mmCIF file of C-alpha atoms in Angstrom:
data_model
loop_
_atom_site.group_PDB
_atom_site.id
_atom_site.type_symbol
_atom_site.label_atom_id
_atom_site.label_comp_id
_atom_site.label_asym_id
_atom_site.label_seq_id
_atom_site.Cartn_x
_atom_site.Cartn_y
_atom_site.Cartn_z
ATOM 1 C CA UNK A 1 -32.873 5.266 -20.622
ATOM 2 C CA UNK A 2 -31.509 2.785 -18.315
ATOM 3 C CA UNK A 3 -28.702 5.120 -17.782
ATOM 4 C CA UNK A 4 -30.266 8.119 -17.046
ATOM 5 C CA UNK A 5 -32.805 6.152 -14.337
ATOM 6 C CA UNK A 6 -29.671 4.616 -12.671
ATOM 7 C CA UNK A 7 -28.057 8.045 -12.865
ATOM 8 C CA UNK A 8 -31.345 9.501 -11.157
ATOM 9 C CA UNK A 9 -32.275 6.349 -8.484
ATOM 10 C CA UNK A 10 -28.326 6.774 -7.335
ATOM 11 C CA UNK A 11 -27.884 10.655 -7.035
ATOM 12 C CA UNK A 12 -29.960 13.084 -9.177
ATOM 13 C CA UNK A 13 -32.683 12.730 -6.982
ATOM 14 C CA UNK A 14 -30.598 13.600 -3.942
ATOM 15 C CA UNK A 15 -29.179 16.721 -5.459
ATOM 16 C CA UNK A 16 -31.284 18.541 -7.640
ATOM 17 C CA UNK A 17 -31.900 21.037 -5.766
ATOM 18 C CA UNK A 18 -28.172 21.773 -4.887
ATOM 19 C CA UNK A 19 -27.590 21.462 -8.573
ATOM 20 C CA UNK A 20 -29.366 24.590 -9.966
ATOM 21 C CA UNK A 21 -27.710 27.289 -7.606
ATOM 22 C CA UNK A 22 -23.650 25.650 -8.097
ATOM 23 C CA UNK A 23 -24.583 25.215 -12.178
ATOM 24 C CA UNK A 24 -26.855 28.079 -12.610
ATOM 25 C CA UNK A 25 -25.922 31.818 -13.420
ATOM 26 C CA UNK A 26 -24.096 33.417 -10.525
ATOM 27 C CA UNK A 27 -25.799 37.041 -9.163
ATOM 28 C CA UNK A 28 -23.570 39.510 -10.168
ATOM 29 C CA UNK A 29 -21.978 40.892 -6.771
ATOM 30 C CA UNK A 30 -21.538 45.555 -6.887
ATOM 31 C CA UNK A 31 -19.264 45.521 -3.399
ATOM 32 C CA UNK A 32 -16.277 43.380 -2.699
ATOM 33 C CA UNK A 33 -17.428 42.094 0.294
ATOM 34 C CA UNK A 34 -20.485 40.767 -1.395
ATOM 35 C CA UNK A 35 -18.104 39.357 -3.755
ATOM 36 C CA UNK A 36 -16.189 37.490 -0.817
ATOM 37 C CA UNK A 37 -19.507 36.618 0.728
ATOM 38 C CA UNK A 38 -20.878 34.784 -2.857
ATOM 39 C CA UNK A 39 -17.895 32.921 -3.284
ATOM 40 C CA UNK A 40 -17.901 31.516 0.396
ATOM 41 C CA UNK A 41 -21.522 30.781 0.029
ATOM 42 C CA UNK A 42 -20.779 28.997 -3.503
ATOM 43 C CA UNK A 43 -18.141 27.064 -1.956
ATOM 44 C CA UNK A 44 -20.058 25.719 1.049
ATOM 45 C CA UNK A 45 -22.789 25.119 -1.619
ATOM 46 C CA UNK A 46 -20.333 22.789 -3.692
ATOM 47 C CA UNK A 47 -18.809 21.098 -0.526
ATOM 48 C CA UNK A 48 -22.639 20.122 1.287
ATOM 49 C CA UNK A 49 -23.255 18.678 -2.663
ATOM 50 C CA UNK A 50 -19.436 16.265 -2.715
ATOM 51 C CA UNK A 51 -20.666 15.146 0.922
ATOM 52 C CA UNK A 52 -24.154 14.413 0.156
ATOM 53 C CA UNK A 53 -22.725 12.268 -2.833
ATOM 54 C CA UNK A 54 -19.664 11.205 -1.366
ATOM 55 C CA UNK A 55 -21.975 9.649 1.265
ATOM 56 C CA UNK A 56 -24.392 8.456 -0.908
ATOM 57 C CA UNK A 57 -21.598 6.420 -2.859
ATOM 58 C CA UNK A 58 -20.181 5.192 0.233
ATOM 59 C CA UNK A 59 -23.678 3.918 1.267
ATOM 60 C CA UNK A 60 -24.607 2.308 -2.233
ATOM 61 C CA UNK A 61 -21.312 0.474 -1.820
ATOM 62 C CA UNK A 62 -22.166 -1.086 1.730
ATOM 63 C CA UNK A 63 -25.319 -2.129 0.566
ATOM 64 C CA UNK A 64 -23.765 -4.440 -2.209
ATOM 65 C CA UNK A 65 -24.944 -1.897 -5.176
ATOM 66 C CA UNK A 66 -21.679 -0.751 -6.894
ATOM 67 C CA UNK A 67 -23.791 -0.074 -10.595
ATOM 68 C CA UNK A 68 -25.919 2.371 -8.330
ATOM 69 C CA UNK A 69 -22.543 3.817 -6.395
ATOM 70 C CA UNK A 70 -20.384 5.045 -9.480
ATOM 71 C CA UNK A 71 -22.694 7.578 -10.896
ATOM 72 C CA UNK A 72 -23.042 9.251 -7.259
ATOM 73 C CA UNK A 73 -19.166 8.889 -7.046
ATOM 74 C CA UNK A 74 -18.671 10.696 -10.334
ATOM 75 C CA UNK A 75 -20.737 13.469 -9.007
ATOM 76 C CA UNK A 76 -18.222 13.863 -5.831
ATOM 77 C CA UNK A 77 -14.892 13.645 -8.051
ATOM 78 C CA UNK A 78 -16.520 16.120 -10.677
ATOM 79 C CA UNK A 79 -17.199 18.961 -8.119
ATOM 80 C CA UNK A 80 -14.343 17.273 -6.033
ATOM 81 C CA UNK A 81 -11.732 18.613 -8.927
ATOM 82 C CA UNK A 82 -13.351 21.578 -9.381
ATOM 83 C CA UNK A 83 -13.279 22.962 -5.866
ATOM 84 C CA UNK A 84 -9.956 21.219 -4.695
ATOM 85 C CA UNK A 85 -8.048 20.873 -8.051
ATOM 86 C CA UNK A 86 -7.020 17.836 -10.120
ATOM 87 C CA UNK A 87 -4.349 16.413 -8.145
ATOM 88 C CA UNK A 88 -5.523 17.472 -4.504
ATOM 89 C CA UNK A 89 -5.546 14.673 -1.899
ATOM 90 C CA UNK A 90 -9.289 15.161 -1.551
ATOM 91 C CA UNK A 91 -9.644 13.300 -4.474
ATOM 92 C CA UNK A 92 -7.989 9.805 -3.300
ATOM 93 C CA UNK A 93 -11.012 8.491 -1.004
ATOM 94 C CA UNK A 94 -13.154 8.864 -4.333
ATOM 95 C CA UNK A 95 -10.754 7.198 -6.457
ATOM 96 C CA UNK A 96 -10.486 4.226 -3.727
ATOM 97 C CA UNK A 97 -14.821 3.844 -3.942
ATOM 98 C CA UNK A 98 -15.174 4.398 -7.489
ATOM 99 C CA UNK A 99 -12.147 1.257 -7.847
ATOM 100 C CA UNK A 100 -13.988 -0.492 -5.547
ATOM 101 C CA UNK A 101 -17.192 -0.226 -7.023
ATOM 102 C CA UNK A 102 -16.253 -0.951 -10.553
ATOM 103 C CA UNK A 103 -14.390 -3.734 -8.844
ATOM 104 C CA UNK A 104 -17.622 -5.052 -7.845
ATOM 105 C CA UNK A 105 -19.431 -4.600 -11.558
ATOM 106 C CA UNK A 106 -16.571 -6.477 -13.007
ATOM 107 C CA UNK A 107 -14.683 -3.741 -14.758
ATOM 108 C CA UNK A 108 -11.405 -4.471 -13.767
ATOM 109 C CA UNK A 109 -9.591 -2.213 -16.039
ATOM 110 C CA UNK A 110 -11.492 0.595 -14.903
ATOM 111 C CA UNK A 111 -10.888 -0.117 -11.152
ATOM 112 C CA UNK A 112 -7.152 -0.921 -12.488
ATOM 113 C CA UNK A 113 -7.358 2.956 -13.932
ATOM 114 C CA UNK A 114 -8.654 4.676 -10.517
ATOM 115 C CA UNK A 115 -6.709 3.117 -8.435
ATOM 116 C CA UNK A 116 -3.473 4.587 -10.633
ATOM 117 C CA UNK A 117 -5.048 7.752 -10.416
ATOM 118 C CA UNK A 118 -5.174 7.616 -6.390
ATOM 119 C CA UNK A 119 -1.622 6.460 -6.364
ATOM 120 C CA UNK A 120 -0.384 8.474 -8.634
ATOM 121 C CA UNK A 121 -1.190 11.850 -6.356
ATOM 122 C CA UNK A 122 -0.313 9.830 -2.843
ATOM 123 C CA UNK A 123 3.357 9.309 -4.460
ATOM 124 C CA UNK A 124 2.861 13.207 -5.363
ATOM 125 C CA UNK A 125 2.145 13.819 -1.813
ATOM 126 C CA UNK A 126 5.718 13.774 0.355
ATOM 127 C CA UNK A 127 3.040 14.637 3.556
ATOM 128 C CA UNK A 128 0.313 12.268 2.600
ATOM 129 C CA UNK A 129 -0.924 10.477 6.030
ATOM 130 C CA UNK A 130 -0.453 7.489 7.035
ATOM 131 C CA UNK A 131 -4.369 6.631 7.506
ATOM 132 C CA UNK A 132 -4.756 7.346 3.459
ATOM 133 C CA UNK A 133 -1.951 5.408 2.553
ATOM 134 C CA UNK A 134 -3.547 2.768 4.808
ATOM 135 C CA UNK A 135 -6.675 2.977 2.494
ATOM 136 C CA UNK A 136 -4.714 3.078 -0.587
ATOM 137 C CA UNK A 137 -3.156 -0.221 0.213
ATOM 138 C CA UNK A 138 -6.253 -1.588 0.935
ATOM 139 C CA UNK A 139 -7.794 -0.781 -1.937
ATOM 140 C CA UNK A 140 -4.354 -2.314 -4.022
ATOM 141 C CA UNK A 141 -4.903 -5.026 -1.618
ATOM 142 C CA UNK A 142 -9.080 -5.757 -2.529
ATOM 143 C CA UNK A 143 -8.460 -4.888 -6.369
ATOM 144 C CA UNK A 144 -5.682 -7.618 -6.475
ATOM 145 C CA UNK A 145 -7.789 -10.480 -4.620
ATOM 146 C CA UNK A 146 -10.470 -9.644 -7.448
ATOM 147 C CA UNK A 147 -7.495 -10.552 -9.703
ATOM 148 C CA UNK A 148 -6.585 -13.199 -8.345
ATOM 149 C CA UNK A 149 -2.931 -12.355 -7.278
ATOM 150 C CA UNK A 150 -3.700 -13.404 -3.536
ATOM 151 C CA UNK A 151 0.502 -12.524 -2.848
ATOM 152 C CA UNK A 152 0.039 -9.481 -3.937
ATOM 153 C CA UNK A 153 -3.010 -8.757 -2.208
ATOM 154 C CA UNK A 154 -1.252 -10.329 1.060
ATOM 155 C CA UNK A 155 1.487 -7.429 0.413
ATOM 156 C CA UNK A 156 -0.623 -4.716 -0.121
ATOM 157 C CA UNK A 157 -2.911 -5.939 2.932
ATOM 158 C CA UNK A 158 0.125 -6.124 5.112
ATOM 159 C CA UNK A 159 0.934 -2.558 4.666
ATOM 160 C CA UNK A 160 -3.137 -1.718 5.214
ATOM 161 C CA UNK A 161 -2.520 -3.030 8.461
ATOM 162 C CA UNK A 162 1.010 -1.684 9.421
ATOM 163 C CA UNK A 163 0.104 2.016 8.417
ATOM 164 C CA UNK A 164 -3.334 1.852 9.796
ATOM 165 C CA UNK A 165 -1.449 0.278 13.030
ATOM 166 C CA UNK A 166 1.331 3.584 12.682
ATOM 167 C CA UNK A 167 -2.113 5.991 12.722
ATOM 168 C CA UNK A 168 -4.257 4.841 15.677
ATOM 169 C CA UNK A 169 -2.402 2.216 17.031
ATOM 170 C CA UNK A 170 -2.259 -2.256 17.546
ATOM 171 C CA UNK A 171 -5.600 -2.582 18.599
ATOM 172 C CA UNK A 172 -7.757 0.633 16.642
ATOM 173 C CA UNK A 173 -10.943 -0.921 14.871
ATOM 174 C CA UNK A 174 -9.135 0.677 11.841
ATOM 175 C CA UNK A 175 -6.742 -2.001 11.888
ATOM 176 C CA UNK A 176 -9.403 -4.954 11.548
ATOM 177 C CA UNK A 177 -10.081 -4.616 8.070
ATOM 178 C CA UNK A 178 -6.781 -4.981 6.859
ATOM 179 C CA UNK A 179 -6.784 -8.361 9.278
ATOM 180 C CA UNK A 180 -10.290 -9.672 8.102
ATOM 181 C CA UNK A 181 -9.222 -9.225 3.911
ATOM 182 C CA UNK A 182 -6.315 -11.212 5.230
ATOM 183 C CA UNK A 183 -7.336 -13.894 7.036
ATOM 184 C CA UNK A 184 -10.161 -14.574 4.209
ATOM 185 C CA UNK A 185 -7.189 -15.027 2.004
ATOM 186 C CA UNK A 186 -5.606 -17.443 3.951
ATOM 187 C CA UNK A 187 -8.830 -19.521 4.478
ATOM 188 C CA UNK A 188 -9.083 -19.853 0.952
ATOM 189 C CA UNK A 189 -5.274 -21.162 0.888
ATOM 190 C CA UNK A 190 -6.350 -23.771 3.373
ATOM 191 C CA UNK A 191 -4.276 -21.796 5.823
ATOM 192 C CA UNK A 192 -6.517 -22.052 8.526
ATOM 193 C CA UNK A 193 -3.837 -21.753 11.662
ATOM 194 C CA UNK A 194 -2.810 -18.337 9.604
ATOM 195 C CA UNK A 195 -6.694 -17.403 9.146
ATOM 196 C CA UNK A 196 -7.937 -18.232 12.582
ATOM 197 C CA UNK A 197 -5.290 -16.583 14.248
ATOM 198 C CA UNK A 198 -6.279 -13.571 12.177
ATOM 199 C CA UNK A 199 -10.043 -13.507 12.682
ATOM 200 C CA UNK A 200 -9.183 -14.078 16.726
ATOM 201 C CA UNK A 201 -7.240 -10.850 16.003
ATOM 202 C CA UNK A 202 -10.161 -8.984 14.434
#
């Protein structure tokens, strides 16, 4: 029961009504063009329903709810893989929230697993941009402070910042993140030349 209200409070009662006509029996179309037309209307259908969840995730996250974010996310890689495929790069900015979010319930090994799914089709990607690798890293770079490994979170942070900074250039708000994550880390090492430096920067 708990479940299924979570489940509703984070996204069921947002979609509902997109749900029936993407789920329910598809009218059965005489002329090819009204064949064409369907399937365009289907797919608009199925791309209003990853956005409405997509940003519903996004906002539970924000807010400091992960437990309420993941079912909502799971909604957006569901139709996400059905309308873009398994291994399209569509997929990665879901991966990144749904690690992040189970990052902040606790279940490491389940971030761990998401954010090898999101790398996994980046390295699969020879043309994958620079701005998604920049989120990528991040994510690496957030999921490994939660761990503990601070270096490695430095490392993955570094390259946040350098691929974001290759995307929209030295001084794009993009770029700040990577900084901030940073600069926390080295404020926590007592680095506080290193750290105030980087919040100047931000």
């Amino acid at each position: 029961v708990s479940h299924q209200r979570t489940d509703w409070i984070s996204i069921h009662g947002r979609i509902c009504q997109l749900l029936l006509p993407v789920l329910g029996p598809q009218p059965c179309f005489h002329s090819e063009k009204d064949r064409k037309h369907g399937k365009e209307q289907l797919l608009r259908r199925q791309e209003s329903l990853i956005a409405v969840a997509l940003s519903t995730a996004q906002g539970f996250v924000w807010a400091g709810k992960p437990l309420e974010a993941i079912p909502a996310a799971l909604q957006a890689l569901r139709f996400s893989c059905r309308v873009f495929g398994s291994s399209s790069m569509q997929l990665v900015p879901i991966y990144l929230l749904l690690a992040e979010a189970s990052t902040g319930t606790g279940h490491l090994r389940r971030a761990a697993k998401y954010l090898s799914q999101a790398r996994w089709i980046v390295l699969q990607t020879p043309d994958c941009s620079a701005a998604l690798q920049s989120k990528l890293h991040r994510g690496l770079g957030l999921f490994s402070i939660a761990e503990g490994n601070l270096d490695q979170a430095l490392y993955h942070l570094a390259n946040d910042v350098y691929l974001a900074t290759a995307e929209f250039g030295l001084n794009s708000v993009e770029v700040s993140g990577g900084y901030f994550h940073m600069a926390n880390i080295f404020f926590r090492q007592n680095k506080m030349d290193a750290a105030n430096s980087l919040y100047t920067e931000v």
